[in-house]
Coordinates of C-alpha atoms in Angstrom, one line a residue:
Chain E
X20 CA 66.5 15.9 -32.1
X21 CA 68.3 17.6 -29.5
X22 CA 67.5 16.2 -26.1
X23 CA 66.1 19.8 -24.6
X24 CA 63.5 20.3 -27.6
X25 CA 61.1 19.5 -24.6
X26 CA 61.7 21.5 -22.0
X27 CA 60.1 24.9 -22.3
X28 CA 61.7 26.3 -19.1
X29 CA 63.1 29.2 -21.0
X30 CA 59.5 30.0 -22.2
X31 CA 59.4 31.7 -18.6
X32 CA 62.3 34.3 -19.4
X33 CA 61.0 37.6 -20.3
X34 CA 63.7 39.0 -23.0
X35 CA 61.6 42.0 -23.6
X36 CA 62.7 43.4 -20.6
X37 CA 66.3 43.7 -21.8
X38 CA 64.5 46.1 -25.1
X39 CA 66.5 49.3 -24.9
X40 CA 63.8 50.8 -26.2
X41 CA 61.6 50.2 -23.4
X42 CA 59.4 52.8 -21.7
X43 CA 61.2 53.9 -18.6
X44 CA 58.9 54.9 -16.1
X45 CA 59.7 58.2 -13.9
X46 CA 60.8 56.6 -10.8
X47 CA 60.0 59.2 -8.0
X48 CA 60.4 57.5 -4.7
X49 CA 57.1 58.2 -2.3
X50 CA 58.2 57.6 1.3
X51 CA 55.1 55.5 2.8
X52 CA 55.9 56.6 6.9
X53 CA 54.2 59.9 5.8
X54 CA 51.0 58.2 6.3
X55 CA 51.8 57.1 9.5
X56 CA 51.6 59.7 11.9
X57 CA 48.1 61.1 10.2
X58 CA 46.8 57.4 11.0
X59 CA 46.8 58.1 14.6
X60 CA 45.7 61.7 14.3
X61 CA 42.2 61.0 12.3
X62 CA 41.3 57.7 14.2
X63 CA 41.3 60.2 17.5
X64 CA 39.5 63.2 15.4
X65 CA 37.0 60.0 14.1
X66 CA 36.8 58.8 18.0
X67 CA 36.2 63.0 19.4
X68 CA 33.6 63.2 16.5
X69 CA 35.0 65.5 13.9
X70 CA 35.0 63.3 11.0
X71 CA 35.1 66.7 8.9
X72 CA 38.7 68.0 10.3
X73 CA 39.6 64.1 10.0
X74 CA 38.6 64.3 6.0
X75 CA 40.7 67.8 5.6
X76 CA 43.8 65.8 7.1
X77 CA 43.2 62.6 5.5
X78 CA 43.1 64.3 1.9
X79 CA 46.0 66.5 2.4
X80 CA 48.0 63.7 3.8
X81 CA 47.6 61.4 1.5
X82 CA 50.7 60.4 -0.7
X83 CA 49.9 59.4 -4.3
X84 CA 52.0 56.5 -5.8
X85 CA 53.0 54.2 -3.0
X86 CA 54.0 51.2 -4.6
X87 CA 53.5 49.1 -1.3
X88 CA 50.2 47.4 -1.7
X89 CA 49.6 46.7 2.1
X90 CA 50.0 50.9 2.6
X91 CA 47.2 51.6 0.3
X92 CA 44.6 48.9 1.4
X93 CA 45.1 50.4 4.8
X94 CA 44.6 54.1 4.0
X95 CA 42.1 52.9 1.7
X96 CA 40.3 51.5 4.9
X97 CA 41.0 54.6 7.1
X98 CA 39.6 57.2 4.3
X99 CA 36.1 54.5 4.0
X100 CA 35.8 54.8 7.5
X101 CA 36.4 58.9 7.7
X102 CA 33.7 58.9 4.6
X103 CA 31.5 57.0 6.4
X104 CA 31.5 59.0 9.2
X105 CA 30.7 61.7 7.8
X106 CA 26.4 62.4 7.4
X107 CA 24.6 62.7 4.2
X108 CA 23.8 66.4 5.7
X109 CA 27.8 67.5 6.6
X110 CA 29.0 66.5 3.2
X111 CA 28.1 69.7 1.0
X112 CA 29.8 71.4 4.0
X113 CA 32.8 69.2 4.3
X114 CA 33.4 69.5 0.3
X115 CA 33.3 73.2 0.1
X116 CA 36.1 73.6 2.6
X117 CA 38.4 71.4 0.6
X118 CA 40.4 73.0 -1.5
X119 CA 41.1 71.6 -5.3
X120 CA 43.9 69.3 -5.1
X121 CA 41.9 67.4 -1.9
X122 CA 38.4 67.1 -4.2
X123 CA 40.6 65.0 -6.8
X124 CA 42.2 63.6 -4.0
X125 CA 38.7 62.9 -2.4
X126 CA 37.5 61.7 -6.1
X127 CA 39.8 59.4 -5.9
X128 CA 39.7 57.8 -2.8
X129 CA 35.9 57.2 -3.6
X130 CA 36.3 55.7 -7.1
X131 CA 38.4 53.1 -4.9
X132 CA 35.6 52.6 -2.5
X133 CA 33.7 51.6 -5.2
X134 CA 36.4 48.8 -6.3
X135 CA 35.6 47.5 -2.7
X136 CA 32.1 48.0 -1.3
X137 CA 30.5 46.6 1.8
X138 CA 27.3 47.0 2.4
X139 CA 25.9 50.1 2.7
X140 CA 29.0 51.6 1.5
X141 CA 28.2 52.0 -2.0
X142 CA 24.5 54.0 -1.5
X143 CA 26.9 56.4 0.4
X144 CA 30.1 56.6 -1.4
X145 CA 27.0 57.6 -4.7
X146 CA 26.1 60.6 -2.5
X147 CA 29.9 61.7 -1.5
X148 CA 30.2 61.4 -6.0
X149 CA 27.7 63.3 -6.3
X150 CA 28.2 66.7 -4.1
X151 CA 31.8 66.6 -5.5
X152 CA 31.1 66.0 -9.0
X153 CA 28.7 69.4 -8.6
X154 CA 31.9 71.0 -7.4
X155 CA 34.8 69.6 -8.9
X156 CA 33.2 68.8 -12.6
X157 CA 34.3 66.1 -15.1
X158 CA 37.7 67.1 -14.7
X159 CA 38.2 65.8 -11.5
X160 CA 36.7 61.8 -13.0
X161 CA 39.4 62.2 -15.7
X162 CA 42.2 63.0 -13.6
X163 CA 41.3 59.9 -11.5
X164 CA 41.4 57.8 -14.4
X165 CA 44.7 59.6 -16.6
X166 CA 47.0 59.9 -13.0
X167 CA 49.1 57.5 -13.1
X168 CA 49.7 57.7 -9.7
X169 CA 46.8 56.1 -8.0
X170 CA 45.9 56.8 -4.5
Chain Z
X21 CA 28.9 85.4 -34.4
X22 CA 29.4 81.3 -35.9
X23 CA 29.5 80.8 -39.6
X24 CA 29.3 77.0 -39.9
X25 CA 30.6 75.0 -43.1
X26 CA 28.9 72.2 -43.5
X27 CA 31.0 69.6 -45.2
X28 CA 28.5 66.2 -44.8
X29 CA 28.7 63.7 -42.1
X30 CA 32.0 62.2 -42.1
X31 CA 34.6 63.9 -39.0
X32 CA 36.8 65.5 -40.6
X33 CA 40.2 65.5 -38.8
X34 CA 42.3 67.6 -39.7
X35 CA 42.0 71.1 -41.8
X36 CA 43.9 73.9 -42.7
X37 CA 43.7 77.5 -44.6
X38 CA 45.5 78.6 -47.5
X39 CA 47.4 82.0 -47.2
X40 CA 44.6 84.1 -48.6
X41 CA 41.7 81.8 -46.4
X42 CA 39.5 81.6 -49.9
X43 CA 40.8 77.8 -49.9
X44 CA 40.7 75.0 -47.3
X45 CA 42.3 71.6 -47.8
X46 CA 40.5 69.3 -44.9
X47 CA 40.4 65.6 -44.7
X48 CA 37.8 63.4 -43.6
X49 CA 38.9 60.6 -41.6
X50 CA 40.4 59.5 -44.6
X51 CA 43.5 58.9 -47.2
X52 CA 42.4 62.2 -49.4
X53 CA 42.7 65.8 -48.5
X54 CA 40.0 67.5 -50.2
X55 CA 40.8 70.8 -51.6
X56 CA 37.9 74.0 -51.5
X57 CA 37.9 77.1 -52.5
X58 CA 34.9 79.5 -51.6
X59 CA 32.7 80.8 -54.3
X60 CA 30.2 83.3 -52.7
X61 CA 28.5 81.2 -49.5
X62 CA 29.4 78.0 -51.1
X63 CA 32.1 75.5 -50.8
X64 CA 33.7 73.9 -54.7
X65 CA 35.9 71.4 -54.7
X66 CA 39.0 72.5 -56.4
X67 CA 41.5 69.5 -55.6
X68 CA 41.8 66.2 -54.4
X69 CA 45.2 64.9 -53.4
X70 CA 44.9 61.0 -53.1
X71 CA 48.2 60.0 -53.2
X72 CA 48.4 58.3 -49.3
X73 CA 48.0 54.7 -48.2
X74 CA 46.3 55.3 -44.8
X75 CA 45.0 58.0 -43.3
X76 CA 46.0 61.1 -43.4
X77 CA 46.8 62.4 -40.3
X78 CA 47.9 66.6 -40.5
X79 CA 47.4 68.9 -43.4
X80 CA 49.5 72.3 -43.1
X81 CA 48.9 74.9 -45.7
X82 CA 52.4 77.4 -45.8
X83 CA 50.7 80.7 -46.5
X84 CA 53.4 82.5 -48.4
X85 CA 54.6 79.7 -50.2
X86 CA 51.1 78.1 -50.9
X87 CA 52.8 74.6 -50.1
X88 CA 50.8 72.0 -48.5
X89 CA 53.0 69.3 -46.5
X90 CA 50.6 66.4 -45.3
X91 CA 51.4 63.3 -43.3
X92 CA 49.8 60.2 -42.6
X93 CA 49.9 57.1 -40.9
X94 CA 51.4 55.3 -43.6
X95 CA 54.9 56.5 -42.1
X96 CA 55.1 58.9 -45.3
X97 CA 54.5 62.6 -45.8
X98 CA 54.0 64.8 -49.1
X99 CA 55.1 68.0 -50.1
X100 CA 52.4 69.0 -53.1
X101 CA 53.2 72.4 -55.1
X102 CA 50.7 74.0 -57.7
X103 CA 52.3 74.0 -61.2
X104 CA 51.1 76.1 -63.9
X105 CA 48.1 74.0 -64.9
X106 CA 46.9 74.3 -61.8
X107 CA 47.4 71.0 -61.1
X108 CA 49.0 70.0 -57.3
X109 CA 52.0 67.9 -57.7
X110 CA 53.5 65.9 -55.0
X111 CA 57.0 65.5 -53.7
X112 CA 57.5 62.5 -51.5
X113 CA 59.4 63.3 -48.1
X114 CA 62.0 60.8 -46.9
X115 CA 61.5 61.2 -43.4
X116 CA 63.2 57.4 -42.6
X117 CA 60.4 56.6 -40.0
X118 CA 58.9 53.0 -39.3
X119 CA 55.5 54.0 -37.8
X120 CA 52.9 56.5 -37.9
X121 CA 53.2 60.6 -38.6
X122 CA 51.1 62.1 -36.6
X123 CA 51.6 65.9 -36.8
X124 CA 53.2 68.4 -39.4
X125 CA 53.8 72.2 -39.3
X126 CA 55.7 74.4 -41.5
X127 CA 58.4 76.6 -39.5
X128 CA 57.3 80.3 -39.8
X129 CA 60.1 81.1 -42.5
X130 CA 58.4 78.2 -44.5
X131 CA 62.0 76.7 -45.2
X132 CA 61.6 73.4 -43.0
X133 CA 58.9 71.6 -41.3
X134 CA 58.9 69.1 -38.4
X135 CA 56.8 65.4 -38.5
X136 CA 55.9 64.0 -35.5
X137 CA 55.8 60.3 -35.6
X138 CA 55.1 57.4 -33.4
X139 CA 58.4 56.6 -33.9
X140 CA 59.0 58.3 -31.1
X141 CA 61.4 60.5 -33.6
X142 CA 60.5 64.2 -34.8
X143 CA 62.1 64.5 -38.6
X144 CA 62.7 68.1 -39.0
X145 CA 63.1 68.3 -43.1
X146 CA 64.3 70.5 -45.3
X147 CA 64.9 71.4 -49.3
X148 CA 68.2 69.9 -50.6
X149 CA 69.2 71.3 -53.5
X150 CA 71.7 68.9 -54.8
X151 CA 69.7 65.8 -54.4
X152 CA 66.1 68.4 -55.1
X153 CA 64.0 66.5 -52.8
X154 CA 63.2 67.1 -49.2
X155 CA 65.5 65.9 -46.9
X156 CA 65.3 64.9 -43.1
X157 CA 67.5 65.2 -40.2
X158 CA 66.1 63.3 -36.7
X159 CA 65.1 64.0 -33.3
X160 CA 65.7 61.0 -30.7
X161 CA 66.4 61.8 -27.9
X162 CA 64.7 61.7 -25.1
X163 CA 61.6 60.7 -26.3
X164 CA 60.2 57.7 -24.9
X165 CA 56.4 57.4 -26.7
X166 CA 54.9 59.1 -29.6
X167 CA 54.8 62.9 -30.5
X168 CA 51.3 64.0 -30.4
X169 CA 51.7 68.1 -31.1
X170 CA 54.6 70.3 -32.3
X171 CA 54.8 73.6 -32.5
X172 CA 57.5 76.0 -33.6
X173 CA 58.9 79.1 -31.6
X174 CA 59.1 82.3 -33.8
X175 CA 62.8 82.4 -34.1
X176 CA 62.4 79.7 -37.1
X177 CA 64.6 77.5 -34.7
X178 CA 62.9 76.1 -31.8
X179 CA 59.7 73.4 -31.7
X180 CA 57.9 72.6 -28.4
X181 CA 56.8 69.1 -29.0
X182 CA 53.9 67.5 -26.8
X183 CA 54.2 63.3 -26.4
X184 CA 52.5 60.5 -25.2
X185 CA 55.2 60.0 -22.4
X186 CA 53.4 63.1 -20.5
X187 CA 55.8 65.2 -21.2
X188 CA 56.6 68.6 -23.4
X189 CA 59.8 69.4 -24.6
X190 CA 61.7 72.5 -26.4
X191 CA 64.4 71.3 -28.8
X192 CA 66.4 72.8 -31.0
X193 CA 66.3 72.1 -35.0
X194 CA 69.2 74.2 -36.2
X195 CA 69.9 73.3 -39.8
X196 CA 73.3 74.4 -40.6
X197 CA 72.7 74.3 -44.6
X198 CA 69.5 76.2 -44.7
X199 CA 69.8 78.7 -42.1
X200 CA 72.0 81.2 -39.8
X201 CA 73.2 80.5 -36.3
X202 CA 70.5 82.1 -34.0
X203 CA 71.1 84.7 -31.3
X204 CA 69.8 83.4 -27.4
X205 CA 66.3 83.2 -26.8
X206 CA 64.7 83.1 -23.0
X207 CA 65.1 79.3 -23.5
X208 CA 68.9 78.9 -24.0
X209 CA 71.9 80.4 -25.6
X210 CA 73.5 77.2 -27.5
X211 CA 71.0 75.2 -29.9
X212 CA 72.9 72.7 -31.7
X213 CA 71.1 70.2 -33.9
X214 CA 68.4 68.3 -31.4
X215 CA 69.6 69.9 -28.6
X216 CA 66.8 69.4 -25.8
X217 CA 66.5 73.1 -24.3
X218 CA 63.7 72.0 -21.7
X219 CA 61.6 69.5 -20.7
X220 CA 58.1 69.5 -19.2
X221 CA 56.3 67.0 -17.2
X222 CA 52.1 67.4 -17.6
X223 CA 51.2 66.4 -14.3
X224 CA 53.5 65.6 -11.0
X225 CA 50.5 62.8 -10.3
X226 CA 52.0 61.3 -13.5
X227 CA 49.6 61.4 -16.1
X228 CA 47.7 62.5 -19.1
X229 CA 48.8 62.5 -22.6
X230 CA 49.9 66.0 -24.0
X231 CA 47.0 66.6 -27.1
X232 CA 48.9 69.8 -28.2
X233 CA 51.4 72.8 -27.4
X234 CA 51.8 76.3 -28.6
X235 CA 54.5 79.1 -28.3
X236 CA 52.7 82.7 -27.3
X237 CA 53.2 85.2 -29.8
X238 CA 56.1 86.6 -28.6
X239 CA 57.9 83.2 -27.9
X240 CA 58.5 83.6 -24.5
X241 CA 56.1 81.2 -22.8
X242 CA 54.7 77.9 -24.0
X243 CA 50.8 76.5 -23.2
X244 CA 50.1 73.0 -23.5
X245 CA 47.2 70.8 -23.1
X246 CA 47.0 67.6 -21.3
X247 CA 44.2 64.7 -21.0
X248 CA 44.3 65.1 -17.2
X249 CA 41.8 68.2 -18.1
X250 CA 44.4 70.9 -17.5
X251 CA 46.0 73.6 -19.1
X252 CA 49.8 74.6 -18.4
X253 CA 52.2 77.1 -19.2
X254 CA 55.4 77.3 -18.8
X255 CA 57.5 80.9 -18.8
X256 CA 60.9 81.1 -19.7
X257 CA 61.4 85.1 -19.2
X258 CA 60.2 84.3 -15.5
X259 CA 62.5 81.4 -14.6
X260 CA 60.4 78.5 -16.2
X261 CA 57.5 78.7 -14.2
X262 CA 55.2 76.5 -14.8
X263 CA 51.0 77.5 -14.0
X264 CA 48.8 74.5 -14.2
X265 CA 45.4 75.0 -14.1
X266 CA 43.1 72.3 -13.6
X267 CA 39.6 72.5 -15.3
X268 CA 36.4 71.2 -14.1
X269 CA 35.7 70.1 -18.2
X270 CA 36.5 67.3 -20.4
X271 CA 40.2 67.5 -21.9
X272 CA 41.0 70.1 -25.0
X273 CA 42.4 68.6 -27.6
X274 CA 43.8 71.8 -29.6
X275 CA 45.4 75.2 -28.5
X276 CA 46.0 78.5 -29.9
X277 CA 47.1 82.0 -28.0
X278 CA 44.6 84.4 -29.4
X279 CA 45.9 87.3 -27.5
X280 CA 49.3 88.1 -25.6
X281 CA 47.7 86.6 -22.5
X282 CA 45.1 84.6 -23.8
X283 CA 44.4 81.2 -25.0
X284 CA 41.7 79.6 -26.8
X285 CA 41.4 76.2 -26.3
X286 CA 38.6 73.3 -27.6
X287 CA 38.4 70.1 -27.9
X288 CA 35.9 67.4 -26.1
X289 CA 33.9 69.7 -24.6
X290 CA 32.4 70.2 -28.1
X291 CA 32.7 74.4 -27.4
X292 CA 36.1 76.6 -27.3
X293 CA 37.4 77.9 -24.2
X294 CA 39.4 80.9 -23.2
X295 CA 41.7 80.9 -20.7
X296 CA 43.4 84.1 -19.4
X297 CA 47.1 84.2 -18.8
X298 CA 48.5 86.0 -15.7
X299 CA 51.9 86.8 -14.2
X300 CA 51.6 83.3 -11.8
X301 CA 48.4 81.7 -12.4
X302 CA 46.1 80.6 -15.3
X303 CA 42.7 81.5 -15.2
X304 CA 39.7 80.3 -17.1
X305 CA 37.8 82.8 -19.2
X306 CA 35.1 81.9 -20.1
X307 CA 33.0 79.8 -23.0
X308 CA 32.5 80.6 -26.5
X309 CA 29.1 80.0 -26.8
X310 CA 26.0 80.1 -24.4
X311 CA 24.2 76.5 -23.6
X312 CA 20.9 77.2 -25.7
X313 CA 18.4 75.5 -23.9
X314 CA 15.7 74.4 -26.4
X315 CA 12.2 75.6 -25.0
X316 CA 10.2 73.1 -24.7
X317 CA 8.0 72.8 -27.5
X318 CA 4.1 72.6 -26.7
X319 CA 3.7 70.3 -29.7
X320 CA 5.0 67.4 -27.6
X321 CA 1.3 65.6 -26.6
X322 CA 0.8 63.9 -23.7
X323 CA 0.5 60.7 -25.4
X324 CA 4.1 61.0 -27.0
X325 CA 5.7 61.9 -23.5
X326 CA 4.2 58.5 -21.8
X327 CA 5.7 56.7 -24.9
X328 CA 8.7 58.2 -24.3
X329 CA 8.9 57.5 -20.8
X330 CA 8.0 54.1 -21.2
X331 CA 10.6 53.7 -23.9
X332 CA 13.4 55.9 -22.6
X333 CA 12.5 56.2 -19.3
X334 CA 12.8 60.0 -20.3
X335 CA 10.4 62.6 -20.6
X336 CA 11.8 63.5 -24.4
X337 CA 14.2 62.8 -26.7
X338 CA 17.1 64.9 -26.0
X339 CA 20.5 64.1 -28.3
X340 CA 21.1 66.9 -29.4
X341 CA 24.1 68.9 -27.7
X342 CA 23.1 72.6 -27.2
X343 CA 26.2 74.0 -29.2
X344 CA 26.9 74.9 -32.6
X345 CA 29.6 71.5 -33.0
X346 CA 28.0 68.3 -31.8
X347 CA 31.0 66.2 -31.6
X348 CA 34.1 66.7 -29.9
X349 CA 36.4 69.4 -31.6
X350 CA 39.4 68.0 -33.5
X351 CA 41.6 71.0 -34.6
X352 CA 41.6 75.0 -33.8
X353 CA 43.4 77.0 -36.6
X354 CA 44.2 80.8 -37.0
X355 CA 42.0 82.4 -39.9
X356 CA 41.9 86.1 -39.8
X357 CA 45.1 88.1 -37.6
X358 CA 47.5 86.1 -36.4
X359 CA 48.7 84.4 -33.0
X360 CA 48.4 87.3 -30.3
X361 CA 45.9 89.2 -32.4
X362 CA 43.0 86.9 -34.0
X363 CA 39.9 88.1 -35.2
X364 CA 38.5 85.2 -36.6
X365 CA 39.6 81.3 -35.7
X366 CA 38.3 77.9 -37.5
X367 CA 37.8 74.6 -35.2
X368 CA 37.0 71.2 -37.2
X369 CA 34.7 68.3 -35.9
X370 CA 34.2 64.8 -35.7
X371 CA 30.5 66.2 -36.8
X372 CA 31.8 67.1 -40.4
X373 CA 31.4 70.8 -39.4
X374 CA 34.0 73.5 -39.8
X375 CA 33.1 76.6 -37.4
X376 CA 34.4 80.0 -38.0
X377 CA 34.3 81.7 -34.7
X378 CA 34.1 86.2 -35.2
X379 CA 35.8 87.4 -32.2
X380 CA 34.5 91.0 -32.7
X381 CA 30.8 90.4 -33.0
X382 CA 31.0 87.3 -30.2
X383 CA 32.6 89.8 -27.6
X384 CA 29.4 92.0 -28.8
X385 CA 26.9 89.6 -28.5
X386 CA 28.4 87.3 -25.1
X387 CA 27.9 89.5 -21.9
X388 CA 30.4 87.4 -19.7
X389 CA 32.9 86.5 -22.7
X390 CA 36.6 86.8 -21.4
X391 CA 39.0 87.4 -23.8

């Protein structure tokens, strides 16, 4: 026997990736600074208390598809804390001001605050579902789990 | 007003009309497309074509030819003609694909059809006369996943095809030996063989499989359905526009344009939609039937709701769905007019019901209906 019929080092090579017929995803290039300057914006609308102005910036700031996983925890942790913020009795308010591409926006960004709850978060976060499901409809649930570009 | 055909249990998957609408061939989830023709209010089975492996996965009935083409997943379609003992024979269709078909349509002129196959391929074939058989000429590129939906414009030369890869596209299927060159359309002057005239993506948030695509009437625009609950239309006399609306319900799974500007649309919200086409915007209509909430019947005892609510933790047992179809709607097919001008329209279940929806007498009897 040959003296390499051991060695399984090229087990780790994945050929499939040379396949020409491999699915080719749409590369469209999001540009992660355009969070940035919203971070400092809705921490000082959080600190003057107007977490509902804050929501309206967060959602229509918010770039879908940033590959950078550092980038999303951290706008996932700035939207929690504008969602927190917000009281059980401002939400219907702050939900019929958004317009429809923020509610799946905002559907979104809550379906990841389940992923990650701390405590109290979750009882919340069930009460933010709920006004924007009356609102938004089952539409807005399937287009946060068909998108393929996740929040 | 509903007429509903009940045809048992099983879903059935797939249907289609013959050119006169006193037959339907429909399959049931299974390798055979059952064949019935309607004697008073009845259903008899006239036919049963059994020849495929797997199951069968689009029945199309050519009205003026009274051919039926159907394809299944067994990578093989069937062209079966009626011979003079009234007998269906079947033609096999060498559409040189190595996985599923998934959608067939006739072309308006009857003189080709297009198979959509997981292949990623779309085999547009045609009669050879030499060889006599049916012939087929591919599709490739750009397809990246499987075609779900085709469709063909009314020129008898273009097909909108919807895919898995979230994207519709308007090719050409120009067959040099069966047909004349075709003048320009609003979607392009040259159409060579497979020529991709446009492309569509469904969603710019990258998503949602396209469950099916249809020209309007006069050609000019093209409506497609995705699974990121949206409807879309793109029109080429107004630069390729595309208007997307995004519905508040479950995804539609079938579409059909039942006036110049409107759309009827149904699929797993277990009703049919319209939707109402303007110059920049999609609008929805309205529903086709009325949630009938079941009065609460007084036989109910007291000791039944307590066992109930102990058992369900429900007050009563409420499965059934308050609309004529119980299960999600599979196909929506054109029975009396035609696309731009339907009176009647047929939509098949997964609850083994066919639904035959009277435009007419549902506009009379719906208030708030939009058409």
């Amino acid at each position: 026997m040959a003296k390499n019929t051991s060695s399984n080092v090229f087990r780790t090579l994945d050929v499939d990736q040379y396949n020409e017929d491999n699915y080719k995803e749409d590369n469209d290039s999001t540009d992660p600074a355009a969070l940035g300057p919203n971070d400092t914006l809705i921490t000082s609308l959080l600190a003057a208390n107007k977490p509902v102005e804050a929501l309206t910036h967060l959602l229509s700031g918010a770039t879908l598809g940033i590959k950078d996983q550092a980038a999303r925890t951290t706008s996932l942790t700035l939207a929690m804390r504008v969602l927190m913020a917000i009281k059980v009795s401002q939400i219907d308010d702050a939900v019929a001001q958004l317009d429809n591409e923020s509610r799946d926006v905002l559907m979104k960004f809550i379906y990841r605050g389940f992923e990650v709850p701390n405590e109290g978060s979750s009882a919340h976060l069930l009460v933010w579902h709920e006004k924007v499901f009356t609102v938004a409809g089952v539409g807005s649930i399937v287009r946060v789990l068909t998108d393929k570009k996740r929040v | 007003m509903t007429t509903v055909h009940n045809f048992g249990v099983s879903p059935i998957s797939c249907h289609s009309w013959s050119g006169d609408r006193k037959s339907l061939a429909l399959s049931q989830n299974s390798n055979e497309v059952t064949l019935f023709s309607s004697s008073g209010s009845d259903w008899k089975q006239t036919g049963l074509l059994d020849q495929h492996d797997l199951r069968v996965t689009s029945i199309d009935w050519a009205p003026k030819t009274n051919r039926i083409v159907t394809c299944s997943s067994d990578r093989n379609a069937y062209v079966w003609v009626l011979d003079d003992n009234n007998v269906w024979k079947k033609t096999l269709v060498l559409l040189r694909i190595n996985r599923a078909a998934t959608c067939v349509r006739w072309s308006p002129e009857e003189n080709k059809f297009a198979v959509g196959s997981g292949a990623k391929i779309i085999s547009i074939c045609y009669h050879e006369k030499e060889f006599d058989g049916w012939v087929s000429k591919h599709i490739k590129k750009p397809m990246q996943s499987t075609v779900t939906s085709i469709d063909w414009h009314p020129n008898n030369i273009l097909i909108a095809a919807g895919s898995t890869d979230f994207k519709v596209r308007v090719f050409s299927s120009f067959v040099k030996d069966v047909e004349a060159r075709p003048s320009p359309t609003e979607w392009g002057s040259k159409m060579p063989m497979g020529y991709l005239m446009k492309e569509f993506s469904n969603s710019s948030a990258g998503g949602g499989w396209v469950h099916a695509v249809s020209f309007s009437p006069d050609g000019s625009k093209l409506a497609w359905a995705g699974h990121d609950s949206s409807i879309s239309v793109a029109d080429a006399a107004n630069d390729m526009l595309v208007m997307k609306l995004k519905t508040n319900l479950l995804p539609m799974c079938s579409l059909t344009w039942i006036r110049p500007n409107t759309i009827a649309a149904a699929g797993h919200n277990c009703v049919p939609y319209t939707f109402i086409v303007e110059s920049d915007a999609v609008k929805l209509g309205s529903a086709m039937e009325e949630d009938k909430k079941k009065e609460s019947s007084g036989k109910t005892s007291a000791m039944d709701l307590f066992k109930n609510k102990d058992k369900l933790g429900q007050n009563e047992l409420e499965t059934k769905l308050n609309f004529t179809h119980q299960k999600q709607i599979a196909e929506i097919r054109i029975v009396g007019g035609q696309k731009g001008d339907v009176d009647t329209f047929s939509t098949c279940s997964l609850d083994g019901k066919i639904v035959v929806w009277n435009l007419k007498t549902l506009a009379g009897q719906m208030k708030g209906l939009k058409i």
